[in-house]
Short mmCIF file of C-alpha atoms in Angstrom, two decimals:
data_model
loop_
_atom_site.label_atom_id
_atom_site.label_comp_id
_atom_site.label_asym_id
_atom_site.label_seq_id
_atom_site.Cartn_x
_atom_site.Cartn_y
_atom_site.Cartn_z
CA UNK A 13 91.82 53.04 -38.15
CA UNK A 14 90.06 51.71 -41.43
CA UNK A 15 86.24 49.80 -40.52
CA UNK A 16 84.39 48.94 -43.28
CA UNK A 17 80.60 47.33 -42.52
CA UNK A 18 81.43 47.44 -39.06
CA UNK A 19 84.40 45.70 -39.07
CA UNK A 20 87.88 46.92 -37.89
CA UNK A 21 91.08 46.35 -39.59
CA UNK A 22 93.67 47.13 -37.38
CA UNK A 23 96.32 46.48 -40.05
CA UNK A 24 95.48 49.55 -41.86
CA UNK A 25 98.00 51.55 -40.04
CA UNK A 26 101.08 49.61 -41.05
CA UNK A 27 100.15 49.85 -44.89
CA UNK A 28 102.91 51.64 -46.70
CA UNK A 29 100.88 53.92 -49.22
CA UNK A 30 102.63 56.10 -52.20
CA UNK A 31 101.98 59.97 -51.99
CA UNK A 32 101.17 61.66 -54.96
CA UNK A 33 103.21 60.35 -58.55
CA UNK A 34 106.29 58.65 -59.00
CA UNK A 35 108.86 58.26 -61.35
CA UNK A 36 110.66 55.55 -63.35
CA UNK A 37 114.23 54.82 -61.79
CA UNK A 38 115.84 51.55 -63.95
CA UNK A 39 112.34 50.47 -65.50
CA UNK A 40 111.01 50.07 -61.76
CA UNK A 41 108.24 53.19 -60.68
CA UNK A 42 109.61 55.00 -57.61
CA UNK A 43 107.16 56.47 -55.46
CA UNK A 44 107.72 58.23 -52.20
CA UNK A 45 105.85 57.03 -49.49
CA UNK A 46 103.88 57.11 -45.95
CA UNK A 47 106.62 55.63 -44.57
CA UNK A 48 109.61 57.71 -45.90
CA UNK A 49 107.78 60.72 -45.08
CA UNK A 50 107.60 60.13 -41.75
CA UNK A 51 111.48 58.75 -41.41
CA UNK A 52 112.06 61.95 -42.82
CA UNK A 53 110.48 63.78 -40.34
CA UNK A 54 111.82 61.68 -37.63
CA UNK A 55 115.09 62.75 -39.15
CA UNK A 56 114.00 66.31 -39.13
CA UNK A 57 112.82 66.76 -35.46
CA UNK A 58 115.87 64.28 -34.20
CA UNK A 59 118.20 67.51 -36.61
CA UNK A 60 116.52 69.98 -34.73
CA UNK A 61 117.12 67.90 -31.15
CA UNK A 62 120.86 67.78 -31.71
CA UNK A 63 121.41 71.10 -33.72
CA UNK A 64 119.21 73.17 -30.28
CA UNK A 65 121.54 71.17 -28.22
CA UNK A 66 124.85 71.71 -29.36
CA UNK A 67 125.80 74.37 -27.18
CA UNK A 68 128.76 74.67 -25.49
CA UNK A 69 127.82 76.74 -22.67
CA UNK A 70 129.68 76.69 -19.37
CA UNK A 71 126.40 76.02 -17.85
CA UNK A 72 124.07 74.12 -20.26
CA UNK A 73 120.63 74.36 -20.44
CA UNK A 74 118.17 71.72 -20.18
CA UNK A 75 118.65 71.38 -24.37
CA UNK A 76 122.32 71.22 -23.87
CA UNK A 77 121.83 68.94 -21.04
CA UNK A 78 119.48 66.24 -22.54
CA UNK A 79 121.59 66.00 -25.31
CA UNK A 80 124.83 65.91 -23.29
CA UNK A 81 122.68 63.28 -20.86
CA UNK A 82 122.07 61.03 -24.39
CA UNK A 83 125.13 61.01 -25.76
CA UNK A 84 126.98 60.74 -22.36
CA UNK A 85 124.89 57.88 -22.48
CA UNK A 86 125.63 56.16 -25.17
CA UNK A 87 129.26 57.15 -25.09
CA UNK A 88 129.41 55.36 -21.67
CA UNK A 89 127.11 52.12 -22.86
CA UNK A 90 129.58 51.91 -25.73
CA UNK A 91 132.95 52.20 -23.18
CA UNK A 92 131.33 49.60 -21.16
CA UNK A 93 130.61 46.62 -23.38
CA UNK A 94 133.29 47.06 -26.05
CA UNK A 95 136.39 48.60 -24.16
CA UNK A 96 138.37 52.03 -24.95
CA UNK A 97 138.03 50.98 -28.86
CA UNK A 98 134.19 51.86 -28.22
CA UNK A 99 134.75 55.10 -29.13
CA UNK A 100 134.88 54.21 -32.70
CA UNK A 101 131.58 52.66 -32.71
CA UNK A 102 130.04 55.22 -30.68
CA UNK A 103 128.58 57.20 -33.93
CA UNK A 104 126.67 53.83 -35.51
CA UNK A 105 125.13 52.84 -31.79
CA UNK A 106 124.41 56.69 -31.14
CA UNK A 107 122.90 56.72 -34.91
CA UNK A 108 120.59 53.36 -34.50
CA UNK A 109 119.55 54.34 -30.85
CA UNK A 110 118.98 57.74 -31.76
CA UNK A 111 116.89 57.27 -34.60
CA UNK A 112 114.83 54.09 -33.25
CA UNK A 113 113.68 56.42 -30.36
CA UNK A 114 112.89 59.20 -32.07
CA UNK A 115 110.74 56.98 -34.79
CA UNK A 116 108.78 55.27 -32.30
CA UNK A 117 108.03 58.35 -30.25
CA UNK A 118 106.83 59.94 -34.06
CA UNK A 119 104.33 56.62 -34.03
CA UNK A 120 102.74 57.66 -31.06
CA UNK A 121 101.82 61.36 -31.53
CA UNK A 122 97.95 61.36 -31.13
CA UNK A 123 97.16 62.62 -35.02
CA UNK A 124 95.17 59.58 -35.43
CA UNK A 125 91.55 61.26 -35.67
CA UNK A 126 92.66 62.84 -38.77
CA UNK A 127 93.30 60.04 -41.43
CA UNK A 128 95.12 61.93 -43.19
CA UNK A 129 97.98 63.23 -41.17
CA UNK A 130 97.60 59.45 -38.91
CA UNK A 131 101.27 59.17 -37.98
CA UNK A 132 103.36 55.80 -39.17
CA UNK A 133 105.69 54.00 -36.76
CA UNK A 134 108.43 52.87 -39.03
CA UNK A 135 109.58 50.63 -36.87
CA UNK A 136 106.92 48.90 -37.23
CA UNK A 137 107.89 47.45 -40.51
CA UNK A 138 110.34 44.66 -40.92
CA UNK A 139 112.62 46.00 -43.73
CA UNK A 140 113.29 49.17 -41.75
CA UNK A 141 114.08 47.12 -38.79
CA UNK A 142 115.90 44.42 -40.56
CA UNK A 143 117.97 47.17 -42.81
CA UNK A 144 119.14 48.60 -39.55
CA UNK A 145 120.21 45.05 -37.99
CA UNK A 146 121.93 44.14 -41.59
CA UNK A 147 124.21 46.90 -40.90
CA UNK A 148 124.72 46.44 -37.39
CA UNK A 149 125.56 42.82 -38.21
CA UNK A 150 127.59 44.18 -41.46
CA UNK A 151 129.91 45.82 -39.02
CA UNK A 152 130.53 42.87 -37.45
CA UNK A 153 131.59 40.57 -39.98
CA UNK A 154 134.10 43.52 -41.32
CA UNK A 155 135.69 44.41 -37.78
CA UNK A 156 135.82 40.79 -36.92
CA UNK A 157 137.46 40.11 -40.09
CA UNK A 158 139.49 43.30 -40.53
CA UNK A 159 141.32 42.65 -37.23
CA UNK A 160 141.62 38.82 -36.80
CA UNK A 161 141.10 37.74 -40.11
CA UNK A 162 139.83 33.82 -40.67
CA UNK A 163 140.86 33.36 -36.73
CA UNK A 164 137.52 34.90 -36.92
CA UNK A 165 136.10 31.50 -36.95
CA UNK A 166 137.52 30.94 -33.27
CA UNK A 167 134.36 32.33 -32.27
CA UNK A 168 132.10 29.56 -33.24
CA UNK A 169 134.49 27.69 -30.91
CA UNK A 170 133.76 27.79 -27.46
CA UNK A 171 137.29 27.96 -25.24
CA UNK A 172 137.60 24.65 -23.23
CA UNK A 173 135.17 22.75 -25.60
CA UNK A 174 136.42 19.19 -25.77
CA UNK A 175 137.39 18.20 -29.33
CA UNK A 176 134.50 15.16 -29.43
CA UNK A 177 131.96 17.82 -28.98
CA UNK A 178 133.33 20.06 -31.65
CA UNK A 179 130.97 19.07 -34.24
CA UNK A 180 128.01 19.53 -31.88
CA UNK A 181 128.82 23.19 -30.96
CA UNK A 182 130.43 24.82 -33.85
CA UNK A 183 127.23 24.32 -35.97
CA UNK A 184 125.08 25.88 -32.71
CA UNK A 185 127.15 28.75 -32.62
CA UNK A 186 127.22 29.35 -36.50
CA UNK A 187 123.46 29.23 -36.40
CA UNK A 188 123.06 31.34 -33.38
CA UNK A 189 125.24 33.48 -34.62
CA UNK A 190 123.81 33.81 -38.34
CA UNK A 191 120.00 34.56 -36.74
CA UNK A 192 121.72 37.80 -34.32
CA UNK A 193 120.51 40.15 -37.33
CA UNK A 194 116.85 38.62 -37.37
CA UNK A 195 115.95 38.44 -33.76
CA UNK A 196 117.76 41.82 -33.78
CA UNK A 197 114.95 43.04 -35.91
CA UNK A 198 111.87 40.90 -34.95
CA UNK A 199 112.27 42.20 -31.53
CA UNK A 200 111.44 45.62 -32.27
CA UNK A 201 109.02 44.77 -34.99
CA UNK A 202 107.02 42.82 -33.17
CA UNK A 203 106.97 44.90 -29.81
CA UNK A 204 106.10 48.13 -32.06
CA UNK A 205 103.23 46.58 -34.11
CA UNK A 206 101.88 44.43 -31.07
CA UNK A 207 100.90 47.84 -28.99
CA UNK A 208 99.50 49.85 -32.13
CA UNK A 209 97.34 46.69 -32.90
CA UNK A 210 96.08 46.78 -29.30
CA UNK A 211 95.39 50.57 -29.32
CA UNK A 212 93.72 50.19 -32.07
CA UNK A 213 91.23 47.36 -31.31
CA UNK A 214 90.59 48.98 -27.95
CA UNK A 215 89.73 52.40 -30.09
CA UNK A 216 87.53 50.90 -32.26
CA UNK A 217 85.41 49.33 -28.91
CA UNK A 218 85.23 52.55 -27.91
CA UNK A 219 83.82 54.40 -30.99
CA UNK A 220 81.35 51.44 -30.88
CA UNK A 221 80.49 51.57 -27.26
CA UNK A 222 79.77 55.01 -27.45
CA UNK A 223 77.59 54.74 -30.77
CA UNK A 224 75.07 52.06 -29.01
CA UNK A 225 73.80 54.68 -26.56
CA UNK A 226 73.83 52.05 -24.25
CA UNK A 227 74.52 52.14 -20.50
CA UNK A 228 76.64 48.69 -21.20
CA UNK A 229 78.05 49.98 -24.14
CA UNK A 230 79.29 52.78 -22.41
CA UNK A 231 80.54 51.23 -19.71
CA UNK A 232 82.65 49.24 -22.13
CA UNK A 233 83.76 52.36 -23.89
CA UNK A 234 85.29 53.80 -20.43
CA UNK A 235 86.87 50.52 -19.85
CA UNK A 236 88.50 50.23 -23.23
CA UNK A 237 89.69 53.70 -22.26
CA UNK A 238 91.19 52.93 -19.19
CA UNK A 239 92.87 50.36 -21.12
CA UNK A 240 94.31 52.04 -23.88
CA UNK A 241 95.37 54.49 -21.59
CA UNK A 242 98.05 52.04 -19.77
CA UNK A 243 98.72 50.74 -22.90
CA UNK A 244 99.78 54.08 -24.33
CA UNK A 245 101.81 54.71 -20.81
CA UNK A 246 103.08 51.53 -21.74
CA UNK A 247 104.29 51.90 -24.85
CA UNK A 248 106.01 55.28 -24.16
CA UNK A 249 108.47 52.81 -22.16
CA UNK A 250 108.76 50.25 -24.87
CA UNK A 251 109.79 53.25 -26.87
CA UNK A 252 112.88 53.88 -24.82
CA UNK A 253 113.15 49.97 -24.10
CA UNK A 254 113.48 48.54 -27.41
CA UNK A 255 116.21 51.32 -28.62
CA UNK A 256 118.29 50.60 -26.19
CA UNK A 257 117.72 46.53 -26.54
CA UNK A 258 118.80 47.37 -30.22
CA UNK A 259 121.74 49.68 -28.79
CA UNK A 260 122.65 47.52 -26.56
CA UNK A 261 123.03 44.35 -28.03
CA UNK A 262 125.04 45.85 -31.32
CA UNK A 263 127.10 47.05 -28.60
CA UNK A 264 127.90 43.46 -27.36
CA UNK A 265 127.71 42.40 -30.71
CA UNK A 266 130.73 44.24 -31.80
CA UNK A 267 132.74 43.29 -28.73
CA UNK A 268 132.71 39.42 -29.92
CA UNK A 269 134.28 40.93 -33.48
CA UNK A 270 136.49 42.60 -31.03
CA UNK A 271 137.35 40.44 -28.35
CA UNK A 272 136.50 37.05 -30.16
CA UNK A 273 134.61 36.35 -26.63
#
C-alpha cells in the first residue's frame, strides 16, 4: 500500500514493475517483472502440489487425496457438460482452473507489511485474464470448426426460429457469442481487483486510526478490522468461486463447438 502526504493509492498493488535489467529482444527492451515472478511461483508451488500428490498408493494420503479430489473434480465437471469426448478437454479446463486458483490464493498470502516481497494477484490484470479466455475461446472456434466445419454457423441459429426473425437473432447470437472471451475475463478481473482495493482502503483506515491516538480513531481502526477480516474470509471463497466460473463456463463453452447446442 503506497500513501504519499497522507493519501492512499490503492492502485499501487496492481502496478506491474520490472525487476532488475532487461534485455533487447527484436529492438523492444524485455524486462522480467512483478507479475511474472509471481506466475512463476504460482507455477512452482501448483509443481510441487501435483508432483507431492502423485502417488499411487493403495491408500492415499491426504496429498494423494486432494489431488485425486481436484482432478476427480474436474474430470467429472468436464464428463458432465461436454459428454464422454470431455476427456479430451480435461487437461486445458484442469490447466485454467488449476492455475487461476492457485494465483489468486498466491494474491492473498499476508506479505503485505513488507513492500518488498507484497505478493501480486495476477489475476488481477486483464491481459493475464484475457490471454487465458483467448485460448479458451481459441479452442472453440478450432473444435467447432474441425468437426462441423462452416455448419458451424448453425449455432448463431436458434432451432425453431421462424425465418422472419432470422435477421433479428443471428446478429444477437454472433454478438453474444463474439463477447464469451471478454466477460470470460472481466469476471475474474474485476472480482480479484474489487476485494484487494477494499482490503486495502480498509488497511490504510486502520494505520490511520491507530496513528490519531484517539479513542474514535481507534474505534474506527477495530471496525475497519472487523471488516477486512470478512472481506479476507470472503475473498478466500471468491478464490475458489471465480476458477471454477472460468472452468466451468469453458466447459459449456466447448460443448456448443461440440454439440452445436
Amino acid at each position: 500500500m503506497a500513501a504519499e502526504s497522507g493519501k492512499i493509492d490503492p492502485m499501487h498493488q496492481f502496478e506491474v514493475t520490472p525487476l532488475g535489467g532487461g534485455f533487447n529482444l527484436g529492438g523492444h527492451e524485455v524486462f522480467f517483472t512483478n507479475s511474472a515472478l509471481w506466475m512463476v511461483i504460482a507455477a512452482v508451488v501448483l509443481g510441487l502440489f501435483m508432483w507431492g500428490g502423485m502417488k499411487r498408493d493403495l491408500v492415499p494420503g491426504r496429498w494423494q487425496a486432494a489431488v485425486e479430489s481436484v482432478t476427480g473434480f474436474i474430470s467429472g465437471m468436464a464428463l458432465t457438460n461436454i459428454g464422454p469426448e470431455g476427456r479430451k478437454y480435461t487437461p486445458w479446463i484442469f490447466t485454467v482452473f488449476i492455475f487461476i486458483l492457485f494465483s489468486n490464493l498466491m494474491g492473498m498470502m499476508p506479505f503485505g507489511i513488507v513492500d518488498a516481497a507484497h505478493p501480486f494477484t495476477v489475476t488481477s490484470q486483464f491481459t493475464v485474464t484475457g490471454v487465458l479466455a483467448v485460448i479458451s475461446f481459441s479452442i472453440v472456434l478450432i473444435v467447432g470448426f474441425w468437426k462441423h466445419g462452416f455448419h458451424f454457423f448453425s449455432l448463431f441459429v436458434p432451432h425453431g426460429t421462424p425465418g422472419p426473425l432470422l435477421p433479428l437473432i443471428v446478429p444477437i447470437e454472433l454478438i453474444s457469442f463474439m463477447v464469451r472471451p471478454f466477460s470470460l475475463a472481466l469476471r475474474l478481473f474485476v472480482a480479484m481487483i474489487a476485494g484487494h482495493i477494499l482490503v486495502d482502503v480498509f488497511g490504510y483506515f486502520i494505520v490511520n486510526g491507530i496513528n490519531s491516538g484517539t479513542p474514535m480513531g481507534y474505534g474506527i481502526s477495530l471496525i475497519s478490522f472487523i471488516f477486512i477480516a470478512g472481506v479476507n474470509a470472503l475473498e478466500l471463497l471468491v478464490c475458489a468461486i471465480q476458477a471454477y466460473v472460468f472452468a466451468l463456463l469453458t466447459s459449456l463453452y466447448i460443448n456448443d463447438a461440440v454439440h452445436l447446442h
